[in-house]
PDB file of C-alpha atoms in Angstrom:
ATOM      1  CA  MET V   1      14.906  19.740  12.091  1.00 67.00           C
ATOM      2  CA  ASP V   2      15.224  17.944  15.507  1.00 84.00           C
ATOM      3  CA  GLU V   3      14.445  14.358  16.245  1.00 88.00           C
ATOM      4  CA  ALA V   4      10.995  14.840  17.360  1.00 87.00           C
ATOM      5  CA  THR V   5       9.798  16.989  14.978  1.00 89.00           C
ATOM      6  CA  LYS V   6      11.099  13.860  12.531  1.00 90.00           C
ATOM      7  CA  GLU V   7       9.917  11.304  13.956  1.00 91.00           C
ATOM      8  CA  ILE V   8       6.076  13.096  14.263  1.00 92.00           C
ATOM      9  CA  GLN V   9       6.336  13.552  10.392  1.00 92.00           C
ATOM     10  CA  GLN V  10       7.173  10.412   9.859  1.00 93.00           C
ATOM     11  CA  ASN V  11       4.603   8.614  12.194  1.00 94.00           C
ATOM     12  CA  GLU V  12       2.037  10.859  10.225  1.00 94.00           C
ATOM     13  CA  ILE V  13       3.147   9.824   6.703  1.00 93.00           C
ATOM     14  CA  ALA V  14       2.887   6.331   7.661  1.00 94.00           C
ATOM     15  CA  ALA V  15      -0.364   6.404   9.211  1.00 95.00           C
ATOM     16  CA  LEU V  16      -1.697   8.080   5.836  1.00 94.00           C
ATOM     17  CA  ARG V  17       0.479   5.694   3.752  1.00 95.00           C
ATOM     18  CA  ALA V  18      -1.702   2.919   5.853  1.00 95.00           C
ATOM     19  CA  ILE V  19      -5.395   4.934   5.061  1.00 94.00           C
ATOM     20  CA  PHE V  20      -4.956   6.027   1.750  1.00 92.00           C
ATOM     21  CA  MET V  21      -2.447   2.913  -0.090  1.00 93.00           C
ATOM     22  CA  ASP V  22      -2.743   3.092  -3.580  1.00 92.00           C
ATOM     23  CA  ASP V  23      -3.958   6.960  -3.215  1.00 92.00           C
ATOM     24  CA  PHE V  24      -0.633   7.720  -1.355  1.00 92.00           C
ATOM     25  CA  THR V  25       2.025   8.903  -3.482  1.00 90.00           C
ATOM     26  CA  ASP V  26       5.713   9.891  -2.372  1.00 89.00           C
ATOM     27  CA  VAL V  27       7.194  13.157  -4.159  1.00 87.00           C
ATOM     28  CA  GLU V  28      10.845  13.269  -4.780  1.00 80.00           C
ATOM     29  CA  ALA V  29      11.722  16.873  -5.055  1.00 67.00           C
ATOM     30  CA  LYS V  30      15.026  17.682  -6.239  1.00 63.00           C
ATOM     31  CA  THR V  31      16.388  21.416  -6.250  1.00 62.00           C
ATOM     32  CA  ALA V  32      18.277  23.196  -9.178  1.00 63.00           C
ATOM     33  CA  TRP V  33      21.318  21.806  -8.011  1.00 68.00           C
ATOM     34  CA  ASN V  34      19.563  17.917  -8.582  1.00 66.00           C
ATOM     35  CA  ILE V  35      19.588  17.804  -4.312  1.00 68.00           C
ATOM     36  CA  LYS V  36      17.001  15.700  -2.782  1.00 68.00           C
ATOM     37  CA  GLN V  37      14.754  18.263  -0.415  1.00 71.00           C
ATOM     38  CA  ASP V  38      15.109  16.861   3.236  1.00 75.00           C
ATOM     39  CA  THR V  39      11.299  17.702   4.119  1.00 84.00           C
ATOM     40  CA  PRO V  40       8.653  14.960   2.795  1.00 89.00           C
ATOM     41  CA  GLU V  41       6.683  15.637   0.135  1.00 91.00           C
ATOM     42  CA  PHE V  42       3.733  13.823  -1.016  1.00 93.00           C
ATOM     43  CA  VAL V  43       0.180  13.889  -3.163  1.00 94.00           C
ATOM     44  CA  VAL V  44      -3.064  12.051  -1.752  1.00 95.00           C
ATOM     45  CA  ARG V  45      -5.448  11.296  -4.601  1.00 94.00           C
ATOM     46  CA  ILE V  46      -9.066  12.641  -2.358  1.00 92.00           C
ATOM     47  CA  ARG V  47     -12.071  10.695  -3.618  1.00 90.00           C
ATOM     48  CA  PRO V  48     -15.703  11.702  -2.433  1.00 88.00           C
ATOM     49  CA  THR V  49     -17.261   9.847   0.304  1.00 83.00           C
ATOM     50  CA  ASP V  50     -20.099   8.284  -1.982  1.00 80.00           C
ATOM     51  CA  ASP V  51     -19.155   5.119  -3.400  1.00 76.00           C
ATOM     52  CA  GLU V  52     -20.515   5.314  -6.925  1.00 78.00           C
ATOM     53  CA  LEU V  53     -19.102   8.534  -7.529  1.00 77.00           C
ATOM     54  CA  LYS V  54     -15.104   7.440  -6.789  1.00 79.00           C
ATOM     55  CA  GLU V  55     -14.456   6.706  -9.587  1.00 79.00           C
ATOM     56  CA  HIS V  56     -14.958   9.532 -11.622  1.00 79.00           C
ATOM     57  CA  VAL V  57     -14.096  12.193  -9.765  1.00 85.00           C
ATOM     58  CA  TRP V  58     -11.026  12.524  -7.277  1.00 88.00           C
ATOM     59  CA  VAL V  59      -8.326  15.759  -6.655  1.00 91.00           C
ATOM     60  CA  GLY V  60      -4.930  16.044  -5.520  1.00 94.00           C
ATOM     61  CA  LEU V  61      -3.854  17.193  -2.121  1.00 95.00           C
ATOM     62  CA  HIS V  62      -0.431  18.185  -2.923  1.00 94.00           C
ATOM     63  CA  VAL V  63       1.775  18.186   0.821  1.00 95.00           C
ATOM     64  CA  ARG V  64       4.747  19.671   1.728  1.00 94.00           C
ATOM     65  CA  PHE V  65       5.943  19.527   4.719  1.00 92.00           C
ATOM     66  CA  SER V  66       8.167  22.549   6.317  1.00 90.00           C
ATOM     67  CA  LYS V  67      11.158  21.578   8.675  1.00 90.00           C
ATOM     68  CA  ALA V  68       9.199  23.078  11.699  1.00 90.00           C
ATOM     69  CA  TYR V  69       5.927  21.069  10.977  1.00 91.00           C
ATOM     70  CA  PRO V  70       3.517  20.675  12.699  1.00 90.00           C
ATOM     71  CA  ARG V  71       4.503  23.998  14.595  1.00 92.00           C
ATOM     72  CA  THR V  72       3.461  25.368  11.180  1.00 93.00           C
ATOM     73  CA  ALA V  73       1.669  24.469   8.308  1.00 93.00           C
ATOM     74  CA  PRO V  74       2.910  22.554   5.339  1.00 94.00           C
ATOM     75  CA  GLN V  75       2.385  23.669   1.834  1.00 94.00           C
ATOM     76  CA  LEU V  76      -0.744  22.813   0.479  1.00 95.00           C
ATOM     77  CA  ILE V  77      -1.788  22.635  -3.039  1.00 94.00           C
ATOM     78  CA  VAL V  78      -5.214  21.070  -3.895  1.00 95.00           C
ATOM     79  CA  GLU V  79      -4.447  19.518  -7.896  1.00 92.00           C
ATOM     80  CA  SER V  80      -7.126  19.540 -10.278  1.00 85.00           C
ATOM     81  CA  GLY V  81      -8.317  15.989 -10.830  1.00 81.00           C
ATOM     82  CA  ARG V  82     -11.940  15.231 -12.265  1.00 83.00           C
ATOM     83  CA  GLY V  83     -15.152  16.355 -11.694  1.00 83.00           C
ATOM     84  CA  LEU V  84     -14.487  19.901 -10.324  1.00 84.00           C
ATOM     85  CA  SER V  85     -14.049  23.179 -12.329  1.00 84.00           C
ATOM     86  CA  ASP V  86     -11.399  25.383 -11.447  1.00 87.00           C
ATOM     87  CA  ALA V  87     -13.217  27.752  -9.957  1.00 88.00           C
ATOM     88  CA  GLN V  88     -14.052  24.983  -7.061  1.00 89.00           C
ATOM     89  CA  ILE V  89     -10.387  23.907  -7.135  1.00 90.00           C
ATOM     90  CA  ASN V  90      -9.621  27.444  -5.974  1.00 92.00           C
ATOM     91  CA  GLU V  91     -12.591  27.204  -3.445  1.00 93.00           C
ATOM     92  CA  ALA V  92     -11.120  23.885  -2.240  1.00 92.00           C
ATOM     93  CA  GLN V  93      -6.982  25.509  -2.076  1.00 94.00           C
ATOM     94  CA  LEU V  94      -8.716  28.612   0.005  1.00 95.00           C
ATOM     95  CA  MET V  95     -10.838  26.441   1.962  1.00 94.00           C
ATOM     96  CA  ILE V  96      -8.044  24.030   3.179  1.00 95.00           C
ATOM     97  CA  LYS V  97      -4.965  27.028   3.802  1.00 95.00           C
ATOM     98  CA  GLN V  98      -7.647  28.215   6.351  1.00 95.00           C
ATOM     99  CA  GLN V  99      -8.340  25.348   8.225  1.00 95.00           C
ATOM    100  CA  ALA V 100      -4.817  24.666   8.382  1.00 94.00           C
ATOM    101  CA  ALA V 101      -4.120  27.810   9.524  1.00 94.00           C
ATOM    102  CA  THR V 102      -6.343  26.581  12.477  1.00 94.00           C
ATOM    103  CA  MET V 103      -4.875  23.194  13.154  1.00 93.00           C
ATOM    104  CA  VAL V 104      -1.299  24.491  13.634  1.00 93.00           C
ATOM    105  CA  GLY V 105       0.355  22.728  16.430  1.00 91.00           C
ATOM    106  CA  GLY V 106      -1.012  19.275  15.335  1.00 90.00           C
ATOM    107  CA  GLU V 107      -0.676  16.633  13.005  1.00 92.00           C
ATOM    108  CA  MET V 108      -3.641  17.861  10.165  1.00 94.00           C
ATOM    109  CA  VAL V 109      -3.367  16.438   6.922  1.00 95.00           C
ATOM    110  CA  TYR V 110      -5.891  13.397   7.493  1.00 95.00           C
ATOM    111  CA  GLU V 111      -8.226  15.695   8.497  1.00 95.00           C
ATOM    112  CA  LEU V 112      -7.948  18.043   6.073  1.00 96.00           C
ATOM    113  CA  SER V 113      -8.231  15.146   3.634  1.00 95.00           C
ATOM    114  CA  LEU V 114     -11.560  14.168   5.276  1.00 94.00           C
ATOM    115  CA  LEU V 115     -12.738  18.167   4.650  1.00 95.00           C
ATOM    116  CA  LEU V 116     -11.595  18.242   0.834  1.00 94.00           C
ATOM    117  CA  SER V 117     -13.448  14.391   0.579  1.00 92.00           C
ATOM    118  CA  ASP V 118     -16.650  16.328   1.695  1.00 91.00           C
ATOM    119  CA  PHE V 119     -16.192  19.192  -0.680  1.00 91.00           C
ATOM    120  CA  VAL V 120     -15.265  17.290  -3.431  1.00 89.00           C
ATOM    121  CA  THR V 121     -18.639  15.052  -2.743  1.00 87.00           C
ATOM    122  CA  GLN V 122     -21.114  18.279  -2.324  1.00 85.00           C
ATOM    123  CA  HIS V 123     -19.376  20.105  -5.233  1.00 80.00           C
ATOM    124  CA  ASN V 124     -18.497  17.675  -7.886  1.00 77.00           C
ATOM    125  CA  SER V 125     -20.047  17.484 -11.413  1.00 67.00           C
ATOM    126  CA  ALA V 126     -20.039  13.540 -12.327  1.00 57.00           C
ATOM    127  CA  ALA V 127     -23.308  13.485 -10.665  1.00 53.00           C
ATOM    128  CA  GLN V 128     -24.870  15.669 -13.130  1.00 53.00           C
ATOM    129  CA  ALA V 129     -23.145  14.393 -15.865  1.00 53.00           C
ATOM    130  CA  ALA V 130     -24.048  11.219 -14.813  1.00 54.00           C
ATOM    131  CA  ARG V 131     -28.125  11.612 -15.160  1.00 57.00           C
ATOM    132  CA  PRO V 132     -29.263  12.319 -18.856  1.00 61.00           C
ATOM    133  CA  SER V 133     -29.915  15.747 -20.294  1.00 66.00           C
ATOM    134  CA  PHE V 134     -33.780  16.855 -20.805  1.00 70.00           C
ATOM    135  CA  TYR V 135     -33.014  16.624 -24.524  1.00 75.00           C
ATOM    136  CA  GLU V 136     -32.085  13.063 -23.852  1.00 73.00           C
ATOM    137  CA  GLN V 137     -34.679  12.121 -21.852  1.00 75.00           C
ATOM    138  CA  MET V 138     -37.077  13.495 -24.085  1.00 78.00           C
ATOM    139  CA  VAL V 139     -36.177  11.242 -26.792  1.00 81.00           C
ATOM    140  CA  GLU V 140     -36.276   8.091 -24.717  1.00 81.00           C
ATOM    141  CA  ARG V 141     -39.885   8.791 -23.896  1.00 83.00           C
ATOM    142  CA  GLN V 142     -40.753   9.532 -27.672  1.00 84.00           C
ATOM    143  CA  GLN V 143     -38.607   6.196 -29.188  1.00 83.00           C
ATOM    144  CA  ALA V 144     -40.515   4.722 -25.838  1.00 81.00           C
ATOM    145  CA  GLY V 145     -43.804   5.833 -26.959  1.00 79.00           C
ATOM    146  CA  ALA V 146     -42.882   4.824 -30.989  1.00 78.00           C
ATOM    147  CA  GLN V 147     -42.473   1.469 -29.538  1.00 75.00           C
ATOM    148  CA  ALA V 148     -45.461   1.011 -27.338  1.00 63.00           C
TER     149      ALA V 148
END
């Protein structure tokens, strides 16, 4: 890995750390021979853009830079978190990989995290889970009617 590529990677990681703070976690991957990998690897917890949902819904974006990143796409894995089904996680994974392929040549992790955040906001199940079911609404109306 040349020095310019290494500096680009380090600068992007520093910016992501500053932006995501507690939602940024370094991953110390080791090979089968217990040797530390020399390519950066980290997980960013992606939350929805809606403040009311931030504590109830999230996914992890696991990123591993290649030695040639940003000239090549990083390895990206959308990890299951809270509020999305497995099918939605798979859909998000496909979307992120397709978008990353179009962004090769420049830093992309922040833009991909914004795209994933929008996806999580639109497709989460927490908003539906927070609303009472029709049965619960009926019981509440019956109780309110009985008290009146």
